[in-house]
CSV table of C-alpha atoms in Angstrom, one decimal:
chain,number,residue,atom,x,y,z
A,1,MET,CA,-187.4,82.5,-295.6
A,2,ALA,CA,-184.5,81.2,-294.1
A,3,THR,CA,-184.4,77.1,-295.1
A,4,GLY,CA,-182.2,74.7,-293.1
A,5,LEU,CA,-180.2,74.2,-296.3
A,6,GLU,CA,-179.6,78.1,-296.3
A,7,LEU,CA,-178.1,77.8,-292.9
A,8,ARG,CA,-176.0,74.7,-293.6
A,9,ASP,CA,-173.8,76.9,-295.1
A,10,LEU,CA,-172.7,79.2,-292.4
A,11,PRO,CA,-170.1,78.5,-290.8
A,12,ILE,CA,-171.6,79.6,-287.8
A,13,PHE,CA,-174.0,76.6,-287.6
A,14,GLU,CA,-171.5,73.9,-289.0
A,15,GLY,CA,-172.1,70.7,-287.1
A,16,LEU,CA,-176.1,71.1,-286.4
A,17,ALA,CA,-178.1,68.2,-287.1
A,18,ALA,CA,-181.1,68.8,-289.6
A,19,SER,CA,-183.4,68.8,-286.5
A,20,GLN,CA,-181.4,71.3,-284.8
A,21,LEU,CA,-181.8,73.8,-287.6
A,22,ALA,CA,-185.2,73.4,-287.9
A,23,GLN,CA,-185.7,73.7,-284.3
A,24,LEU,CA,-183.7,76.8,-284.5
A,25,LEU,CA,-185.6,78.1,-287.6
A,26,ALA,CA,-189.0,77.3,-285.7
A,27,ALA,CA,-187.9,80.1,-282.8
A,28,ALA,CA,-186.4,82.3,-285.6
A,29,GLU,CA,-188.1,85.2,-287.8
A,30,ASP,CA,-186.2,86.0,-290.8
A,31,VAL,CA,-186.4,89.9,-291.0
A,32,LEU,CA,-185.8,92.0,-294.3
A,33,VAL,CA,-183.5,95.5,-293.9
A,34,GLU,CA,-183.3,98.8,-295.5
A,35,PRO,CA,-180.3,100.6,-295.2
A,36,GLY,CA,-181.0,103.6,-292.8
A,37,ALA,CA,-182.9,101.4,-290.9
A,38,VAL,CA,-181.4,100.8,-286.8
A,39,ALA,CA,-181.9,96.8,-286.3
A,40,TRP,CA,-180.2,97.3,-282.5
A,41,ARG,CA,-178.7,100.3,-280.1
A,42,GLU,CA,-175.9,100.3,-278.5
A,43,GLY,CA,-176.9,100.0,-274.6
A,44,GLU,CA,-180.3,98.6,-274.8
A,45,HIS,CA,-181.2,95.0,-273.5
A,46,ALA,CA,-179.8,92.4,-275.6
A,47,ASP,CA,-182.9,90.6,-275.9
A,48,HIS,CA,-182.2,89.3,-279.5
A,49,TRP,CA,-179.9,87.5,-280.8
A,50,TRP,CA,-179.0,88.7,-285.2
A,51,VAL,CA,-177.5,86.6,-287.5
A,52,LEU,CA,-176.6,88.3,-290.8
A,53,LEU,CA,-177.8,86.3,-294.0
A,54,GLU,CA,-177.5,89.5,-296.2
A,55,GLY,CA,-176.5,92.8,-296.6
A,56,GLU,CA,-174.3,95.3,-294.6
A,57,ILE,CA,-174.7,96.4,-290.8
A,58,GLU,CA,-172.6,98.7,-289.6
A,59,LEU,CA,-171.4,98.8,-286.0
A,60,THR,CA,-171.1,102.2,-284.4
A,61,ARG,CA,-170.5,103.6,-280.6
A,62,ARG,CA,-171.0,106.5,-279.0
A,63,VAL,CA,-167.7,107.9,-277.7
A,64,GLY,CA,-167.8,111.3,-276.1
A,65,HIS,CA,-170.1,113.3,-277.8
A,66,GLU,CA,-169.3,111.7,-281.6
A,67,ARG,CA,-170.4,108.2,-283.0
A,68,VAL,CA,-167.3,106.3,-284.1
A,69,VAL,CA,-167.7,103.3,-286.5
A,70,VAL,CA,-165.7,100.3,-285.1
A,71,SER,CA,-166.9,97.6,-286.9
A,72,HIS,CA,-168.9,96.4,-290.2
A,73,MET,CA,-170.9,93.1,-290.6
A,74,ARG,CA,-170.6,91.7,-294.1
A,75,THR,CA,-170.1,88.1,-294.2
A,76,PRO,CA,-173.3,86.1,-293.6
A,77,GLY,CA,-172.9,84.1,-290.6
A,78,GLN,CA,-171.7,87.2,-288.8
A,79,TRP,CA,-173.8,87.7,-285.1
A,80,ALA,CA,-174.5,90.3,-282.3
A,81,GLY,CA,-176.4,90.4,-279.4
A,82,GLY,CA,-178.6,87.6,-277.7
A,83,PHE,CA,-176.7,88.4,-274.3
A,84,ARG,CA,-179.4,88.1,-272.4
A,85,ALA,CA,-179.8,84.6,-272.8
A,86,TRP,CA,-176.7,84.1,-270.5
A,87,ASP,CA,-176.5,87.5,-268.6
A,88,GLN,CA,-179.7,89.3,-267.6
A,89,ALA,CA,-178.1,92.3,-267.2
A,90,GLY,CA,-176.9,91.9,-271.2
A,91,VAL,CA,-176.7,95.3,-273.0
A,92,TYR,CA,-175.3,95.8,-276.7
A,93,LEU,CA,-172.0,96.9,-277.4
A,94,ALA,CA,-172.8,98.9,-280.1
A,95,THR,CA,-175.5,100.5,-282.1
A,96,GLY,CA,-176.5,98.5,-285.7
A,97,GLN,CA,-177.4,100.5,-288.9
A,98,VAL,CA,-178.3,98.8,-292.1
A,99,VAL,CA,-175.7,100.0,-295.1
A,100,ALA,CA,-176.7,97.9,-297.9
A,101,SER,CA,-180.7,96.2,-298.0
A,102,GLY,CA,-180.6,92.7,-296.6
A,103,ARG,CA,-181.9,90.1,-294.3
A,104,LEU,CA,-181.4,89.4,-290.7
A,105,LEU,CA,-182.5,86.2,-289.0
A,106,ARG,CA,-183.5,87.7,-285.3
A,107,VAL,CA,-183.8,85.2,-282.4
A,108,ALA,CA,-185.2,85.6,-278.8
A,109,ALA,CA,-182.8,85.6,-276.2
A,110,THR,CA,-185.0,83.2,-274.1
A,111,ASP,CA,-185.1,81.2,-276.8
A,112,LEU,CA,-181.5,81.3,-277.3
A,113,ARG,CA,-181.0,80.2,-273.6
A,114,GLU,CA,-183.3,76.7,-274.4
A,115,LEU,CA,-181.5,75.7,-277.1
A,116,THR,CA,-178.2,76.4,-275.7
A,117,ARG,CA,-178.9,74.4,-272.6
A,118,GLU,CA,-180.6,71.9,-274.9
A,119,TRP,CA,-177.8,71.1,-277.4
A,120,PHE,CA,-174.7,71.8,-275.3
A,121,PRO,CA,-175.6,72.8,-271.5
A,122,LEU,CA,-171.2,73.1,-270.5
A,123,GLY,CA,-171.1,75.6,-273.4
A,124,GLY,CA,-174.0,77.4,-272.0
A,125,ARG,CA,-172.6,77.5,-268.6
A,126,LEU,CA,-169.0,78.7,-269.9
A,127,ILE,CA,-170.8,81.5,-271.7
A,128,GLU,CA,-172.5,81.9,-268.5
A,129,GLY,CA,-169.3,82.5,-266.9
A,130,ILE,CA,-167.4,84.5,-269.5
A,131,MET,CA,-170.1,86.8,-269.4
A,132,VAL,CA,-170.0,87.2,-265.6
A,133,THR,CA,-165.6,87.6,-266.4
A,134,ALA,CA,-166.3,90.5,-267.9
A,135,ARG,CA,-168.7,92.3,-266.4
A,136,SER,CA,-166.5,92.1,-263.2
A,137,ILE,CA,-162.9,93.0,-265.5
A,138,GLU,CA,-165.4,96.0,-267.0
A,139,SER,CA,-166.5,96.9,-262.8
A,140,MET,CA,-162.8,96.7,-261.9
A,141,VAL,CA,-161.9,99.0,-264.6
A,142,ARG,CA,-164.7,101.7,-263.6
A,143,GLN,CA,-163.1,101.3,-259.9
A,144,ARG,CA,-159.5,101.9,-261.9
A,145,GLY,CA,-161.4,105.0,-263.3
A,146,SER,CA,-162.7,106.1,-259.9
A,147,LEU,CA,-159.2,106.1,-258.2
A,148,ILE,CA,-158.1,108.2,-261.1
A,149,THR,CA,-160.4,110.6,-260.7
A,150,LEU,CA,-159.5,110.5,-256.7
A,151,GLY,CA,-155.9,111.4,-257.2
A,152,THR,CA,-156.7,113.9,-260.3
A,153,LEU,CA,-158.8,115.8,-256.9
A,154,SER,CA,-156.0,114.9,-254.5
A,155,ALA,CA,-153.9,116.6,-256.6
A,156,GLY,CA,-156.2,120.3,-257.2
A,157,LEU,CA,-156.8,120.1,-253.4
A,158,ALA,CA,-153.1,119.9,-252.7
A,159,HIS,CA,-152.9,122.8,-254.9
A,160,GLU,CA,-155.4,124.7,-253.7
A,161,LEU,CA,-154.0,124.1,-250.3
A,162,ASN,CA,-150.6,124.7,-251.5
A,163,ASN,CA,-150.8,127.9,-252.7
A,164,PRO,CA,-152.4,129.5,-248.8
A,165,ALA,CA,-149.8,127.7,-247.2
A,166,SER,CA,-146.6,129.0,-249.3
A,167,ALA,CA,-147.6,132.6,-248.9
A,168,ALA,CA,-148.3,132.2,-244.9
A,169,ALA,CA,-144.6,130.3,-245.1
A,170,ARG,CA,-143.1,133.0,-247.3
A,171,ALA,CA,-144.6,135.7,-245.2
A,172,ALA,CA,-143.2,134.4,-242.0
A,173,GLU,CA,-140.1,134.1,-243.5
A,174,VAL,CA,-140.0,138.1,-244.8
A,175,LEU,CA,-141.5,138.5,-241.1
A,176,SER,CA,-138.4,137.0,-239.4
A,177,GLY,CA,-135.8,139.5,-241.3
A,178,GLU,CA,-138.5,142.6,-240.4
A,179,LEU,CA,-138.9,141.9,-236.6
A,180,PRO,CA,-134.7,142.5,-235.7
A,181,ARG,CA,-134.7,145.8,-238.4
A,182,LEU,CA,-138.3,146.6,-235.8
A,183,ILE,CA,-136.4,146.0,-232.4
A,184,ASP,CA,-133.2,148.2,-233.8
A,185,SER,CA,-135.6,151.1,-234.4
A,186,ILE,CA,-137.2,151.5,-230.8
A,187,ARG,CA,-133.8,151.2,-229.7
A,188,GLY,CA,-133.0,154.2,-231.5
A,189,LEU,CA,-135.9,155.8,-230.6
A,190,ALA,CA,-135.6,155.3,-226.7
A,191,ASN,CA,-132.8,157.0,-226.7
A,192,ASN,CA,-133.5,160.1,-228.2
A,193,LEU,CA,-137.4,160.6,-228.1
A,194,THR,CA,-139.2,161.7,-224.9
A,195,PRO,CA,-142.2,159.8,-224.1
A,196,GLU,CA,-144.0,162.4,-225.8
A,197,GLN,CA,-142.7,162.9,-228.7
A,198,PHE,CA,-142.8,158.9,-229.0
A,199,VAL,CA,-147.2,159.4,-228.7
A,200,GLU,CA,-147.0,161.9,-231.1
A,201,LEU,CA,-144.9,159.8,-234.2
A,202,ASP,CA,-147.7,156.7,-232.9
A,203,GLU,CA,-150.4,159.2,-233.7
A,204,LEU,CA,-148.7,160.1,-236.8
A,205,ARG,CA,-148.5,156.5,-238.0
A,206,ARG,CA,-152.3,155.7,-236.8
A,207,ASN,CA,-153.3,158.3,-239.5
A,208,LEU,CA,-151.6,156.5,-242.3
A,209,GLY,CA,-154.2,154.3,-244.4
A,210,PRO,CA,-154.2,150.9,-245.5
A,211,ARG,CA,-152.6,150.3,-248.6
A,212,LEU,CA,-153.8,152.6,-251.2
A,213,PRO,CA,-156.2,150.1,-253.8
A,214,ARG,CA,-157.3,154.0,-255.5
A,215,HIS,CA,-153.3,154.1,-256.7
A,216,ASP,CA,-152.3,152.5,-260.4
A,217,ALA,CA,-148.9,151.4,-260.2
A,218,VAL,CA,-147.8,154.1,-262.2
A,219,ALA,CA,-148.9,156.9,-259.6
A,220,LEU,CA,-147.9,154.5,-256.8
A,221,ALA,CA,-144.5,154.3,-258.4
A,222,ASP,CA,-144.0,158.1,-258.4
A,223,GLU,CA,-144.7,158.2,-254.8
A,224,GLU,CA,-142.2,155.2,-253.8
A,225,GLU,CA,-139.4,158.0,-255.7
A,226,ALA,CA,-140.7,161.1,-254.5
A,227,LEU,CA,-140.4,159.7,-250.6
A,228,GLY,CA,-136.9,157.9,-251.8
A,229,GLU,CA,-135.2,161.2,-252.7
A,230,TRP,CA,-136.1,162.8,-249.8
A,231,LEU,CA,-135.3,160.0,-248.1
A,232,GLY,CA,-131.6,159.8,-248.8
A,233,ASP,CA,-131.7,163.7,-248.8
A,234,HIS,CA,-132.2,163.2,-245.0
A,235,SER,CA,-129.8,160.1,-244.7
A,236,VAL,CA,-132.7,158.0,-243.5
A,237,ALA,CA,-131.0,153.9,-244.3
A,238,ARG,CA,-132.2,151.8,-246.9
A,239,PRO,CA,-134.4,155.1,-248.6
A,240,TRP,CA,-135.8,152.6,-251.2
A,241,ALA,CA,-137.2,150.0,-249.1
A,242,VAL,CA,-138.7,152.2,-246.2
A,243,ALA,CA,-140.1,155.0,-249.0
A,244,ALA,CA,-142.3,151.6,-250.5
A,245,ALA,CA,-143.8,150.6,-247.2
A,246,LEU,CA,-144.7,154.6,-246.2
A,247,ALA,CA,-145.6,155.1,-249.8
A,248,SER,CA,-148.4,151.4,-249.7
A,249,SER,CA,-150.0,152.9,-246.6
A,250,GLY,CA,-149.8,156.2,-247.8
A,251,ALA,CA,-147.6,158.5,-246.1
A,252,ASP,CA,-146.1,160.8,-248.8
A,253,VAL,CA,-143.1,163.8,-248.7
A,254,SER,CA,-146.0,166.1,-246.6
A,255,TRP,CA,-146.4,163.4,-244.2
A,256,CYS,CA,-142.7,163.0,-243.8
A,257,GLU,CA,-142.1,166.7,-243.0
A,258,ARG,CA,-144.4,166.5,-240.1
A,259,ALA,CA,-142.7,163.7,-238.8
A,260,LEU,CA,-139.2,165.2,-239.1
A,261,GLY,CA,-140.9,168.3,-236.5
A,262,ILE,CA,-142.0,165.6,-234.1
A,263,VAL,CA,-138.9,163.6,-233.6
A,264,GLY,CA,-135.8,165.9,-235.0
A,265,ARG,CA,-133.3,164.9,-237.6
A,266,ASP,CA,-131.1,163.3,-234.8
A,267,ALA,CA,-134.6,160.8,-234.5
A,268,LEU,CA,-135.8,160.6,-237.7
A,269,ALA,CA,-134.2,157.9,-238.9
A,270,SER,CA,-135.0,155.3,-236.3
A,271,GLY,CA,-138.8,156.8,-236.4
A,272,LEU,CA,-139.6,156.7,-240.3
A,273,GLU,CA,-138.0,153.1,-240.3
A,274,TRP,CA,-139.8,152.2,-237.3
A,275,VAL,CA,-143.3,153.0,-238.8
A,276,SER,CA,-142.3,151.4,-242.2
A,277,THR,CA,-141.5,148.1,-240.2
A,278,THR,CA,-144.5,148.5,-238.0
A,279,VAL,CA,-146.5,148.6,-241.4
A,280,SER,CA,-144.2,146.3,-242.9
A,281,VAL,CA,-145.1,143.9,-239.8
A,282,THR,CA,-148.4,144.1,-239.8
A,283,SER,CA,-148.9,144.0,-243.5
A,284,LEU,CA,-147.8,140.6,-243.2
A,285,LEU,CA,-149.4,139.7,-240.2
A,286,ASP,CA,-152.9,140.5,-242.4
A,287,GLU,CA,-151.3,138.2,-245.1
A,288,MET,CA,-150.3,134.9,-242.5
A,289,GLN,CA,-154.1,135.8,-241.4
A,290,GLU,CA,-155.9,135.4,-244.7
A,291,SER,CA,-153.7,132.7,-245.5
A,292,THR,CA,-154.3,130.6,-242.3
A,293,ARG,CA,-158.1,131.0,-242.6
A,294,ARG,CA,-158.1,130.1,-246.6
A,295,VAL,CA,-156.0,126.7,-245.4
A,296,SER,CA,-159.2,126.4,-242.3
A,297,GLY,CA,-161.5,127.2,-244.7
A,298,ILE,CA,-160.5,124.7,-247.5
A,299,VAL,CA,-159.8,121.9,-244.5
A,300,ALA,CA,-163.3,122.5,-242.8
A,301,ALA,CA,-165.0,122.2,-246.6
A,302,VAL,CA,-163.5,118.8,-246.9
A,303,ARG,CA,-164.8,118.0,-243.6
A,304,SER,CA,-168.0,118.9,-244.5
A,305,TYR,CA,-167.7,117.2,-247.6
A,306,THR,CA,-166.4,114.0,-246.6
A,307,GLN,CA,-168.6,114.2,-243.2
A,308,MET,CA,-165.8,112.7,-241.1
A,309,ASP,CA,-166.8,113.8,-238.2
A,310,ARG,CA,-170.6,113.6,-238.3
A,311,ALA,CA,-173.2,111.0,-237.7
A,312,GLY,CA,-174.7,109.0,-241.0
A,313,ARG,CA,-178.2,110.4,-241.4
A,314,GLN,CA,-179.3,113.8,-239.9
A,315,GLN,CA,-181.0,116.7,-240.8
A,316,VAL,CA,-179.5,118.6,-243.7
A,317,ASP,CA,-178.8,121.5,-244.8
A,318,VAL,CA,-178.0,120.8,-248.9
A,319,ARG,CA,-176.3,124.5,-249.3
A,320,ASP,CA,-173.7,123.0,-247.3
A,321,GLY,CA,-173.0,120.3,-249.2
A,322,LEU,CA,-173.4,121.7,-252.1
A,323,GLU,CA,-170.5,124.3,-251.4
A,324,SER,CA,-168.3,122.1,-249.8
A,325,THR,CA,-168.4,119.8,-253.2
A,326,LEU,CA,-167.9,123.3,-255.1
A,327,VAL,CA,-164.7,123.8,-252.7
A,328,VAL,CA,-163.1,120.2,-253.3
A,329,LEU,CA,-163.9,121.1,-257.0
A,330,GLY,CA,-162.7,124.2,-257.3
A,331,PRO,CA,-159.9,123.6,-259.3
A,332,ARG,CA,-161.7,122.0,-262.1
A,333,PHE,CA,-163.5,125.4,-262.6
A,334,ARG,CA,-160.2,127.3,-263.5
A,335,GLU,CA,-159.8,125.1,-266.8
A,336,GLY,CA,-160.3,126.7,-269.9
A,337,ASP,CA,-161.4,130.4,-269.8
A,338,GLY,CA,-163.2,129.4,-266.3
A,339,VAL,CA,-166.3,128.6,-265.2
A,340,ALA,CA,-168.5,131.4,-263.3
A,341,VAL,CA,-171.1,130.4,-260.9
A,342,VAL,CA,-174.5,131.2,-260.0
A,343,ARG,CA,-176.4,130.3,-257.2
A,344,ASP,CA,-179.6,130.7,-256.1
A,345,TYR,CA,-180.4,129.6,-253.0
A,346,SER,CA,-184.0,130.2,-251.1
A,347,ASP,CA,-183.8,131.8,-247.7
A,348,ASP,CA,-187.0,129.6,-246.5
A,349,LEU,CA,-185.0,126.5,-248.0
A,350,PRO,CA,-185.9,123.3,-245.5
A,351,ARG,CA,-183.6,121.0,-243.9
A,352,VAL,CA,-183.7,117.1,-245.4
A,353,ASP,CA,-183.4,114.0,-243.2
A,354,ALA,CA,-180.4,112.0,-245.4
A,355,HIS,CA,-177.0,110.9,-245.5
A,356,PRO,CA,-175.0,113.8,-246.5
A,357,GLY,CA,-171.8,112.4,-247.4
A,358,GLU,CA,-174.2,110.8,-250.2
A,359,LEU,CA,-175.9,113.4,-251.3
A,360,ASN,CA,-172.5,115.3,-251.8
A,361,GLN,CA,-171.3,112.2,-254.4
A,362,VAL,CA,-174.1,112.9,-255.8
A,363,TRP,CA,-173.6,116.7,-256.0
A,364,THR,CA,-170.0,115.8,-257.2
A,365,ASN,CA,-171.1,113.8,-260.0
A,366,LEU,CA,-173.5,116.4,-261.3
A,367,ILE,CA,-171.1,119.4,-261.2
A,368,ASP,CA,-168.3,117.8,-262.6
A,369,ASN,CA,-170.3,116.3,-265.2
A,370,ALA,CA,-171.7,120.0,-266.2
A,371,VAL,CA,-168.5,121.1,-265.5
A,372,ASP,CA,-167.1,119.2,-268.7
A,373,ALA,CA,-169.8,119.6,-270.8
A,374,MET,CA,-168.7,123.2,-270.3
A,375,SER,CA,-165.3,121.9,-271.6
A,376,GLY,CA,-164.0,124.0,-269.0
A,377,SER,CA,-165.7,127.2,-269.9
A,378,GLY,CA,-169.2,128.7,-269.1
A,379,THR,CA,-171.8,128.9,-266.7
A,380,LEU,CA,-172.3,126.6,-263.9
A,381,GLY,CA,-176.0,127.3,-262.0
A,382,ILE,CA,-176.4,125.9,-258.7
A,383,THR,CA,-180.5,126.5,-257.5
A,384,ALA,CA,-182.1,124.6,-254.4
A,385,ARG,CA,-185.7,125.9,-253.3
A,386,PRO,CA,-188.9,124.5,-251.4
A,387,GLU,CA,-190.9,121.5,-253.7
A,388,THR,CA,-194.1,123.7,-255.0
A,389,GLY,CA,-197.0,122.0,-253.2
A,390,GLY,CA,-194.8,119.4,-252.2
A,391,ASP,CA,-193.0,118.4,-248.8
A,392,GLY,CA,-189.6,118.3,-250.2
A,393,LEU,CA,-186.7,120.3,-251.8
A,394,VAL,CA,-185.8,120.5,-255.6
A,395,VAL,CA,-181.6,120.8,-256.0
A,396,GLU,CA,-181.2,122.1,-260.0
A,397,ILE,CA,-177.7,121.8,-261.6
A,398,SER,CA,-177.4,123.8,-265.0
A,399,ASP,CA,-174.8,123.9,-267.7
A,400,THR,CA,-174.5,125.8,-270.3
A,401,GLY,CA,-172.4,122.9,-272.4
A,402,VAL,CA,-173.4,121.3,-276.1
A,403,GLY,CA,-176.2,119.6,-274.4
A,404,MET,CA,-177.2,116.3,-274.3
A,405,PRO,CA,-178.5,113.8,-277.7
A,406,ALA,CA,-182.0,112.5,-277.1
A,407,ASP,CA,-180.8,109.1,-277.1
A,408,VAL,CA,-178.4,109.9,-274.4
A,409,VAL,CA,-180.6,111.5,-272.2
A,410,GLU,CA,-183.3,108.3,-272.7
A,411,ARG,CA,-180.7,106.0,-271.1
A,412,ALA,CA,-178.4,108.6,-268.6
A,413,PHE,CA,-179.5,106.9,-265.7
A,414,GLU,CA,-178.7,103.3,-267.0
A,415,ALA,CA,-176.3,101.1,-265.3
A,416,PHE,CA,-173.4,100.7,-266.7
A,417,PHE,CA,-174.0,103.5,-269.1
A,418,THR,CA,-171.2,105.8,-269.8
A,419,THR,CA,-170.0,108.7,-272.6
A,420,LYS,CA,-166.5,109.0,-270.6
A,421,GLN,CA,-163.5,107.1,-271.3
A,422,VAL,CA,-161.6,105.8,-268.3
A,423,GLY,CA,-160.1,108.5,-266.3
A,424,SER,CA,-162.5,111.3,-267.1
A,425,GLY,CA,-165.4,112.0,-264.8
A,426,THR,CA,-166.0,110.9,-261.1
A,427,GLY,CA,-166.2,107.5,-261.7
A,428,LEU,CA,-169.7,107.4,-260.0
A,429,GLY,CA,-172.1,107.5,-263.2
A,430,LEU,CA,-175.3,108.6,-262.3
A,431,ASP,CA,-177.5,104.8,-262.1
A,432,ILE,CA,-175.4,105.3,-258.9
A,433,ALA,CA,-176.3,108.8,-258.2
A,434,ARG,CA,-180.0,107.7,-259.2
A,435,ARG,CA,-180.2,104.7,-256.7
A,436,ILE,CA,-178.7,107.4,-254.2
A,437,VAL,CA,-181.6,110.0,-254.9
A,438,VAL,CA,-184.5,107.0,-255.2
A,439,ASP,CA,-183.4,103.8,-253.3
A,440,ARG,CA,-181.7,105.7,-250.3
A,441,HIS,CA,-183.6,109.0,-249.8
A,442,GLY,CA,-187.3,108.2,-251.7
A,443,GLY,CA,-186.9,111.0,-253.6
A,444,ASP,CA,-186.2,111.6,-257.7
A,445,ILE,CA,-183.8,112.6,-260.3
A,446,SER,CA,-184.5,113.6,-264.3
A,447,VAL,CA,-182.9,115.7,-267.0
A,448,ASP,CA,-183.8,118.5,-269.4
A,449,SER,CA,-181.2,119.1,-272.0
A,450,ALA,CA,-181.1,121.1,-275.4
A,451,PRO,CA,-178.3,122.8,-277.0
A,452,GLY,CA,-177.0,125.3,-274.5
A,453,ARG,CA,-178.7,124.4,-271.5
A,454,THR,CA,-179.0,121.3,-269.7
A,455,VAL,CA,-180.4,120.5,-266.2
A,456,PHE,CA,-180.1,118.0,-263.7
A,457,ARG,CA,-183.2,118.4,-261.1
A,458,VAL,CA,-183.0,116.4,-258.0
A,459,ARG,CA,-186.0,116.1,-255.5
A,460,LEU,CA,-185.4,115.1,-252.2
A,461,PRO,CA,-188.5,114.7,-249.6
A,462,LEU,CA,-187.7,116.2,-246.4
A,463,VAL,CA,-188.7,113.0,-244.0
A,464,ARG,CA,-187.2,110.2,-246.0
A,465,PRO,CA,-190.1,106.9,-246.1
A,466,ALA,CA,-189.8,104.2,-243.1
A,467,GLY,CA,-187.1,101.6,-243.9
A,468,GLU,CA,-185.1,104.0,-245.7
């Protein structure tokens, strides 16, 4: 057992009176430890204050999926923990594992609080202030991480919008050059064709199909070459440009011979120019329509995700929120080899009484975590179904990543617990996701994990409890 004389030799107890040392010993336990034993664990409530008397303790912290050694306690008098003496939310900052046999002095945080208040009340208040400041700094760091993540999401959305917007802009630019050619070809036809000939040529044009996906690149190039030679032999201006447009729409030399029979040699150039330009303009308009449709789809998904134009609480189809979240996080799925998304939505999925914007934050956190766990490559599963034998629904988000260690699963929903570096993840935290699901919606959230499959399961009641 530790004695007052033994404690007096430790620098940390220098200046304490014999009566104070006796009080401390009366509240303390002398703990024998052996190599391999874990004295305390990172993230657990720091309910005890530990002082090294003999031996060696290795301090480790989890960083990502690895455990990193951050320090060692080798010198008698070094201490750890006890933070709940001054902060009820205080947790151990690292895991203490015994490396060499020894002894530890263990004092309950409640006893330590009473002793500090009695011996040096000002010092106790100063420590409480430091703890509050540290927690405030940690909160600010988390907010900074959230802003970094928001910037990443914004950059991804900007990229998603830029692609179709750029495609539409390019199509519009090319279209501006095609329209004068179209007008010139119509003028040429008006001077050389009868109405009946124009109707026949237009009917021939209508018989052309869309761009032919059945053609491979080599076959299409051969058709263009054959058409280009034929058009050149018949004095058609821009033979290769006209040939490319005609070949892509299914025209061949035989088709051109039929056109020649309708319009004659004098109007052939204008007629084929009109057909090829019409084909190009139609294709460009289709491209612009598809591009603007994609832009509108992304904007609609973001509006649904943020719930900018909706009431806070409403009847919600969770499929809408899940799909809008997938759009917002879309750029994340193309990292690495890409993530395959497998959806399984029940046809009879009921609506729930919920805050959709808050639920979308939960889906964002869970999906983002799943993609992180797979390092950008794997299968993301999203399931939504009515609760079996209950008045609710269940949403499951799974991944094929490395899985979560048992100690991480146990603490996954604890406040301020994370295995990610600043700037990684959404900055939301599973603790806040739990609060949204449990406290705000009266539901439940849980996780099952094994190597190769992790499933987060969210249960939501169809009608929230009164007062929620």
